[in-house]
PDB file of C-alpha atoms in Angstrom:
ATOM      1  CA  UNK A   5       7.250  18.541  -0.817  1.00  0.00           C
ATOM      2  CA  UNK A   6       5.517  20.163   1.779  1.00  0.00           C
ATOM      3  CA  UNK A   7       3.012  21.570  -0.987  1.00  0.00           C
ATOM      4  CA  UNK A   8       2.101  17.794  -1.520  1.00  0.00           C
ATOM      5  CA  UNK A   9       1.791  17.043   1.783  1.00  0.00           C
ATOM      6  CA  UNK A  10      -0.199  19.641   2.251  1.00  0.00           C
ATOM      7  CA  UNK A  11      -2.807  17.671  -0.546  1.00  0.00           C
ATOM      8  CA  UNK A  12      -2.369  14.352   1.014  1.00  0.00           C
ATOM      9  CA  UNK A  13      -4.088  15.860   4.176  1.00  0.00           C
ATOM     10  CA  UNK A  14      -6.974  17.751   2.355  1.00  0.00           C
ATOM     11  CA  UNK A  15      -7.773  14.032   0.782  1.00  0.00           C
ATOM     12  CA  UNK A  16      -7.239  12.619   4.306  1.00  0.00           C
ATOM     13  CA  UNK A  17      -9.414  14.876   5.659  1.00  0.00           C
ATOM     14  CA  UNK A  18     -12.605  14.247   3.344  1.00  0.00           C
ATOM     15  CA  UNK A  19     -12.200  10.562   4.470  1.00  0.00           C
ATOM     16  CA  UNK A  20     -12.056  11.372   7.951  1.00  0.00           C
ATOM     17  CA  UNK A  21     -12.613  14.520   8.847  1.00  0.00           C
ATOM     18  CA  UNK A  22     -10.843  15.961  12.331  1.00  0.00           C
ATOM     19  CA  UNK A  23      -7.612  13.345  11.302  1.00  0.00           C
ATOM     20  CA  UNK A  24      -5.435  16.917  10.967  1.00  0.00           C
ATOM     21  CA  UNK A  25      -6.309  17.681  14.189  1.00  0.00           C
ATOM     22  CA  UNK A  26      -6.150  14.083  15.391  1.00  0.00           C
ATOM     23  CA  UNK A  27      -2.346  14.503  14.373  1.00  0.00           C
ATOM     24  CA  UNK A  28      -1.682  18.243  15.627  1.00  0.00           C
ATOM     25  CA  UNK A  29      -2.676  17.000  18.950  1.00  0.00           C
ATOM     26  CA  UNK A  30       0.569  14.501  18.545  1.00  0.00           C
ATOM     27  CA  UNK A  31       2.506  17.427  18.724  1.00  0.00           C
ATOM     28  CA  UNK A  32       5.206  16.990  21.448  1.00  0.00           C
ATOM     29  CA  UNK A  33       2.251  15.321  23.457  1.00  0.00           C
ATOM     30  CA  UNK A  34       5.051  12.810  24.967  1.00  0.00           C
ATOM     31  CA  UNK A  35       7.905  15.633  25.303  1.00  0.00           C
ATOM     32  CA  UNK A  36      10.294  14.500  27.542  1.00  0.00           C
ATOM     33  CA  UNK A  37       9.381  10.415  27.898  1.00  0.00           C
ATOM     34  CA  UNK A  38      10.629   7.645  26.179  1.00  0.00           C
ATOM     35  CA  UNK A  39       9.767   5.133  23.163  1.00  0.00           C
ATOM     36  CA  UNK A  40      10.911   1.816  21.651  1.00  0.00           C
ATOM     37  CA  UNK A  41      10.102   0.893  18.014  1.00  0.00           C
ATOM     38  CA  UNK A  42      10.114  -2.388  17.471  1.00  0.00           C
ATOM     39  CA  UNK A  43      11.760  -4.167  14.266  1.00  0.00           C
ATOM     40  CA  UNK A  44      10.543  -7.516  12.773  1.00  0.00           C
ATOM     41  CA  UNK A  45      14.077  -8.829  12.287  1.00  0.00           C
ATOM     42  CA  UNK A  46      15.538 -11.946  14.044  1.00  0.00           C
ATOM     43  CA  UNK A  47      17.091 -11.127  16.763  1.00  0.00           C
ATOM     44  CA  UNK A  48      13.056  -9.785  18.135  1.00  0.00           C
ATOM     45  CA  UNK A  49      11.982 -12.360  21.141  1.00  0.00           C
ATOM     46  CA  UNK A  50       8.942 -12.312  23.127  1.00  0.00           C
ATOM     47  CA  UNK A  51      10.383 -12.516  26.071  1.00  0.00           C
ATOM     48  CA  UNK A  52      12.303  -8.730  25.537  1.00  0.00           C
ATOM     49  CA  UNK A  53       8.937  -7.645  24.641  1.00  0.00           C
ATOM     50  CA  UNK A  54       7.100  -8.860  28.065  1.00  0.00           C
ATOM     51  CA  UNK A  55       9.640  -6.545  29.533  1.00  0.00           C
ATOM     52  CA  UNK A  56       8.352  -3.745  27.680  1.00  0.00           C
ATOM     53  CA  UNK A  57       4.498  -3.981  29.224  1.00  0.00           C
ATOM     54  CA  UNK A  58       3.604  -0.706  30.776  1.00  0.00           C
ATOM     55  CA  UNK A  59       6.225   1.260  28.460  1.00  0.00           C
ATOM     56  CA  UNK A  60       5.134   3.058  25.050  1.00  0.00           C
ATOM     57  CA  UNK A  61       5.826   1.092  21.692  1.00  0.00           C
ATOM     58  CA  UNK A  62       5.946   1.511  18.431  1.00  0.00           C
ATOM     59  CA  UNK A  63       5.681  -2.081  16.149  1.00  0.00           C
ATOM     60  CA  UNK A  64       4.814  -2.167  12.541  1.00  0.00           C
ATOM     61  CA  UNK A  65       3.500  -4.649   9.911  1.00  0.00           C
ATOM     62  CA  UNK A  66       3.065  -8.898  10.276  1.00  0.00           C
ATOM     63  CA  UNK A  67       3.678  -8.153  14.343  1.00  0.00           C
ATOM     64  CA  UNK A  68       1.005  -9.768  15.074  1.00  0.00           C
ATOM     65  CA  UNK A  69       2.676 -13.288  13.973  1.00  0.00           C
ATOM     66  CA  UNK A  70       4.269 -12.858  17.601  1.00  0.00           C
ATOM     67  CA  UNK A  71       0.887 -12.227  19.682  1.00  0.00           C
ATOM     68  CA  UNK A  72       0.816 -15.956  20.692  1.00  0.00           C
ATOM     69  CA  UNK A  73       3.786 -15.894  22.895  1.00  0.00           C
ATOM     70  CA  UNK A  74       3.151 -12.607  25.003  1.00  0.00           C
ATOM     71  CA  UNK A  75       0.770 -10.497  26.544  1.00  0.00           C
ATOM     72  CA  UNK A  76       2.424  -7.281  25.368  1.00  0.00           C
ATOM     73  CA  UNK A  77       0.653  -5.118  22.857  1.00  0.00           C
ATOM     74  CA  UNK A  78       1.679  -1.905  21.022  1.00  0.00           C
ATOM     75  CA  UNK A  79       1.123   1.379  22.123  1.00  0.00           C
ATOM     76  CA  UNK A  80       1.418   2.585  18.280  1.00  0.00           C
ATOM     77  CA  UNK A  81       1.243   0.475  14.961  1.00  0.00           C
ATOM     78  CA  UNK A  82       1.968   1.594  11.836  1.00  0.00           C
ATOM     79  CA  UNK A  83       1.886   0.019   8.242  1.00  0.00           C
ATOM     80  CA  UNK A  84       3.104   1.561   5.607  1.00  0.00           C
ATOM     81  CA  UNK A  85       3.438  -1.260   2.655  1.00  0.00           C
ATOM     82  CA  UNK A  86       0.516  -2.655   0.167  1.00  0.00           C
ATOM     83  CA  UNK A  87       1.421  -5.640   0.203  1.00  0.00           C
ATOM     84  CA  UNK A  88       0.562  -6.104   4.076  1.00  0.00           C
ATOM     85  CA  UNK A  89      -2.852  -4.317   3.258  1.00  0.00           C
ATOM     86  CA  UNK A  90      -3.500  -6.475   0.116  1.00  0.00           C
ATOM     87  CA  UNK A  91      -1.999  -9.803   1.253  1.00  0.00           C
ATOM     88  CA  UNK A  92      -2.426  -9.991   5.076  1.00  0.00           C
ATOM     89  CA  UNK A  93      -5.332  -7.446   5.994  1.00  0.00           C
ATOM     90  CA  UNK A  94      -6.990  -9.462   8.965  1.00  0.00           C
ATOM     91  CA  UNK A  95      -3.616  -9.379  10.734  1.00  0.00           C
ATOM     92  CA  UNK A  96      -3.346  -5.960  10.060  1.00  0.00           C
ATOM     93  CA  UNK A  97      -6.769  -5.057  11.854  1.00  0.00           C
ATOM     94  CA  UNK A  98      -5.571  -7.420  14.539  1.00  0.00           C
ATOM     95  CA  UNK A  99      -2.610  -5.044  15.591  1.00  0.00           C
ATOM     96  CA  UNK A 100      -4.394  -2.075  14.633  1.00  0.00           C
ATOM     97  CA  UNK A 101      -7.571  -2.981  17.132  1.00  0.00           C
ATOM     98  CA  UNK A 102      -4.858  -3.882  19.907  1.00  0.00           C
ATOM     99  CA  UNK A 103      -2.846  -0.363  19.743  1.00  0.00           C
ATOM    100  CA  UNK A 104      -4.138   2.918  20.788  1.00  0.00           C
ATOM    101  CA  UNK A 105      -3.600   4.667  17.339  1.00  0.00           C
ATOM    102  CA  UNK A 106      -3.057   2.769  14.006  1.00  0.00           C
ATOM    103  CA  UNK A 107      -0.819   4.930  11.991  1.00  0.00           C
ATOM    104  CA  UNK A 108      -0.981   4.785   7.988  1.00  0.00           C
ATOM    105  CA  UNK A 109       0.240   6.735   5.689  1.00  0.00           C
ATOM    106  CA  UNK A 110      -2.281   8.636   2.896  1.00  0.00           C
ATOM    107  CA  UNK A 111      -1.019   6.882  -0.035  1.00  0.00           C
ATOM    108  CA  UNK A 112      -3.142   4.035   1.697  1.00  0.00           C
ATOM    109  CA  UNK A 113      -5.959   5.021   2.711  1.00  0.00           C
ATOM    110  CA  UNK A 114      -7.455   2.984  -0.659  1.00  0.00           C
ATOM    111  CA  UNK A 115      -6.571   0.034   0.928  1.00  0.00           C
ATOM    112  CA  UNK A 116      -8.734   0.088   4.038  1.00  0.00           C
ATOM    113  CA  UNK A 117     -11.738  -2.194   3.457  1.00  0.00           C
ATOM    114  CA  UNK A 118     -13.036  -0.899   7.088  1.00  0.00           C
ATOM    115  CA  UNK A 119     -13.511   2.163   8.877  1.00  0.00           C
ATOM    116  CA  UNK A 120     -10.723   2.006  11.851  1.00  0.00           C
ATOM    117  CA  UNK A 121     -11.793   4.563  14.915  1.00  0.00           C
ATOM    118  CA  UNK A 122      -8.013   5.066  15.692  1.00  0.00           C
ATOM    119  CA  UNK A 123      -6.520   5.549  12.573  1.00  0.00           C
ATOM    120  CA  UNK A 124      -4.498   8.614  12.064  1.00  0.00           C
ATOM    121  CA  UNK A 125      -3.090   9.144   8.685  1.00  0.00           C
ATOM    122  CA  UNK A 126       0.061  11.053   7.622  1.00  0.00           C
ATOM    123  CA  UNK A 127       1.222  12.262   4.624  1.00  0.00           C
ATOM    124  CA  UNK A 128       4.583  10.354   2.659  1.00  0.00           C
ATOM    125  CA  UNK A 129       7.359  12.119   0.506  1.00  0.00           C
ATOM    126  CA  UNK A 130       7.582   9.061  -1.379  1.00  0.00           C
ATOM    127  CA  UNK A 131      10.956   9.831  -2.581  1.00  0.00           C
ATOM    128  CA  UNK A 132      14.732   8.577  -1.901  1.00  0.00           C
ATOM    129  CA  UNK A 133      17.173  10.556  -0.911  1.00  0.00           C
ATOM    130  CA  UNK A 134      20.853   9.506  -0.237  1.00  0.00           C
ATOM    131  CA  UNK A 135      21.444   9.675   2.863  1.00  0.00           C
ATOM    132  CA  UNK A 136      17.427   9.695   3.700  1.00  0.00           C
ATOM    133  CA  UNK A 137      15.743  13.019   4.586  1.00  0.00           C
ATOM    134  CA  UNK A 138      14.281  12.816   7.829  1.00  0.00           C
ATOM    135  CA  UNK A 139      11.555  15.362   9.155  1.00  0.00           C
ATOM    136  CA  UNK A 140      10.306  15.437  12.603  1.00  0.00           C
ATOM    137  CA  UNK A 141       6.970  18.446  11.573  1.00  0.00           C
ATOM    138  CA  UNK A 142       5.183  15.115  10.563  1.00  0.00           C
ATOM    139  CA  UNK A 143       1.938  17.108   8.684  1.00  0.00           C
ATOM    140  CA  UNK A 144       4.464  18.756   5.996  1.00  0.00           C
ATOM    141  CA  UNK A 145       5.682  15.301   5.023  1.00  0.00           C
ATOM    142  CA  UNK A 146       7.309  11.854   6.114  1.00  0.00           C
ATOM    143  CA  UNK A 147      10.181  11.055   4.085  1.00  0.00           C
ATOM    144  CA  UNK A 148      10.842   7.058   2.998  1.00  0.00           C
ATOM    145  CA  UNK A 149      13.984   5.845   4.307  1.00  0.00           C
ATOM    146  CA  UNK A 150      13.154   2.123   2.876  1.00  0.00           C
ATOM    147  CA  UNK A 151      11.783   0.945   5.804  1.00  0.00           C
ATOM    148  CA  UNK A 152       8.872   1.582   8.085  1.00  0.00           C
ATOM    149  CA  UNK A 153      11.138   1.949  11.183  1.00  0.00           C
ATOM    150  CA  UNK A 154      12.178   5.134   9.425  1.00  0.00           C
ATOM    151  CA  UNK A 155       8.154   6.625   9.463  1.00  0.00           C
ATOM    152  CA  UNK A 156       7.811   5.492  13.547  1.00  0.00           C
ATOM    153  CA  UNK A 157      11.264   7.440  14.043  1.00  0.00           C
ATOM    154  CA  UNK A 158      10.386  10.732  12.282  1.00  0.00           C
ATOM    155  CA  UNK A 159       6.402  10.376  14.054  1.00  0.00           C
ATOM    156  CA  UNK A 160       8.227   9.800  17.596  1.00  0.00           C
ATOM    157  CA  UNK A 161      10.546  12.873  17.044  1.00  0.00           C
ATOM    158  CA  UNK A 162       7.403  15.061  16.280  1.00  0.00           C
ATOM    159  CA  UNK A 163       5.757  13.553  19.662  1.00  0.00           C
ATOM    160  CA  UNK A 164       8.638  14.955  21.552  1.00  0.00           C
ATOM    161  CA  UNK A 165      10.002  11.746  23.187  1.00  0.00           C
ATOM    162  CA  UNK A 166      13.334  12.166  24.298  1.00  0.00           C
ATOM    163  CA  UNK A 167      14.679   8.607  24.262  1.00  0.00           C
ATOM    164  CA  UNK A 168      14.063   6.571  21.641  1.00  0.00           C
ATOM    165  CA  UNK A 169      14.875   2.597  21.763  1.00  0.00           C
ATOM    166  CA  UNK A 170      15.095   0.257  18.898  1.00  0.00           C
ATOM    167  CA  UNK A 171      14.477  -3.602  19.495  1.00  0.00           C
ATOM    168  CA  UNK A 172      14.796  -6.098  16.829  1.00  0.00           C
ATOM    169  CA  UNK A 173      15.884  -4.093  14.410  1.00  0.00           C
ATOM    170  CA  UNK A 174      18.682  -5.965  12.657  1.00  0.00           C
ATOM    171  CA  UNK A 175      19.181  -3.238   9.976  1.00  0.00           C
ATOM    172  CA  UNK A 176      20.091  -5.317   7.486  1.00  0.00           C
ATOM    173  CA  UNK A 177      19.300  -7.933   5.177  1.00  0.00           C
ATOM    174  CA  UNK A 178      21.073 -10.938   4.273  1.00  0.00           C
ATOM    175  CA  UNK A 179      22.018 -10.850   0.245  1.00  0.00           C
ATOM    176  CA  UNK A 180      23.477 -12.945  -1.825  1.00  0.00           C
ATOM    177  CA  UNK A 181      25.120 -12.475  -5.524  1.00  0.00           C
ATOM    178  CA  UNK A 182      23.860 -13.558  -8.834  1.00  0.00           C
ATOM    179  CA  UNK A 183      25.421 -15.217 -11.816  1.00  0.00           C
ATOM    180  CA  UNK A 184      25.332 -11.344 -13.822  1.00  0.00           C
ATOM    181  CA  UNK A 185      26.877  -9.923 -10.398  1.00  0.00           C
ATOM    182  CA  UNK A 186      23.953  -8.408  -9.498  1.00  0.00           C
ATOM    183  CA  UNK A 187      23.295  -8.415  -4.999  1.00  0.00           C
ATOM    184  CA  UNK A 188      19.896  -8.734  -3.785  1.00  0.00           C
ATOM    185  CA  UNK A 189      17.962 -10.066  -0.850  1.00  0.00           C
ATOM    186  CA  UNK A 190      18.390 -13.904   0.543  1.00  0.00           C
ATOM    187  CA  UNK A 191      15.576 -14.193   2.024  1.00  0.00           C
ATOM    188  CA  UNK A 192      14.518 -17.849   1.500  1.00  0.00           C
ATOM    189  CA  UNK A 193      17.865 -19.377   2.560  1.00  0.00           C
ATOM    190  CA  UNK A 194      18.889 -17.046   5.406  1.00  0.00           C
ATOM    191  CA  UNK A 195      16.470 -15.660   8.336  1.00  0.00           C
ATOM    192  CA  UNK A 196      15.330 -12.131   7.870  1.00  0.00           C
ATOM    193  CA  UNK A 197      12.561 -11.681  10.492  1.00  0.00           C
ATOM    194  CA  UNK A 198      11.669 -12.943  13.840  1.00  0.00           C
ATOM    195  CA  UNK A 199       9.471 -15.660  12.377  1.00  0.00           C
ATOM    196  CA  UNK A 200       9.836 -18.055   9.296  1.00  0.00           C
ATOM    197  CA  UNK A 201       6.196 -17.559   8.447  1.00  0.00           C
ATOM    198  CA  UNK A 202       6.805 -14.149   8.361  1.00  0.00           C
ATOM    199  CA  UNK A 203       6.985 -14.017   4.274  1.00  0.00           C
ATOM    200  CA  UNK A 204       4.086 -16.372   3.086  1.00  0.00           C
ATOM    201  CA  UNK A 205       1.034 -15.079   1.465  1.00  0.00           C
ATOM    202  CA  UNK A 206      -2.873 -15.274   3.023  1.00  0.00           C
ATOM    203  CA  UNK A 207      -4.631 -17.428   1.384  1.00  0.00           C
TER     204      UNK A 207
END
């Protein structure tokens, strides 16, 4: 793993150089302070997140669906699925041009149709593991834990921040069982993020 990693960041590199020093410098740079990483799920509000002006954040993905209603911005936003990039890339840049650093993972570098100043890229053990690995020495390899909570939590661990806070994230999905027995996601009859927009396509 950490031999592939170790690839991911040469690639990463010849597409912009100084990003492995970008992300040494991350390096228990907030040791001792705290974080919140935001979730997408239902219970998220806008009013909790007005409270959180002035404190560091981590939010992820369609989060800027919820810009409307507050003045808060992330600290940190990360985005770690295609289909975000592909489908919904002008709300990506959105978040990414409000938050200090935009975090992505190497895989997707591909899918960056601009050059973003405050990108810093990491490098993904794309690989399951039951119960998920987790590794806080971020440049030898984030490990996927199925959601991109999982990346902010193993990237705030290697920043040193002592407390960590999640907000809105429901950690779970609602399901619902087929005819052949098989249990998979509900997500057009139940609510599984903060928004009911939060699943339709750009056009």
């Amino acid at each position: 793993d950490e031999m592939f990693a170790g690839f991911q960041m040469d690639k990463i590199e010849k597409e912009y150089p100084g990003n492995a020093d970008k992300l040494r410098l991350l390096k228990d740079a907030y040791k001792g302070k705290r974080c919140f990483i935001i979730g997408n799920g239902p219970s998220l509000r806008a009013s909790d997140l007005e409270k959180l002006k002035g404190e560091i954040t981590f939010a992820c993905n369609r989060i800027p669906l919820i810009f409307d209603q507050t003045d808060w911005r992330p600290t940190f936003y990360t985005c770690t699925d295609r289909v975000y990039w592909d489908g919904h890339y002008e709300e990506v840049c959105l978040a990414s041009g409000s938050a200090q650093v935009c975090f992505v993972c190497a895989r997707d570098i591909g899918c960056l149709k601009t050059h973003l100043d405050n990108l810093i890229a990491f490098p993904m053990i794309n690989r399951y593991q039951v119960p998920a690995w987790f590794n806080p020495d971020v440049p030898k390899g984030v490990y996927d834990g199925g959601t991109v909570l999982y990346f902010d939590l193993q990237l705030a661990a290697y920043m040193g921040f002592s407390e960590i806070y999640l907000l809105g994230a429901d950690t779970n999905y609602p399901t619902k069982t087929m005819p052949d027995g098989r249990v998979v996601f509900d997500l057009e009859n139940s609510k599984a993020y903060f928004t009911s927009n939060y699943q339709t396509h750009a056009t």
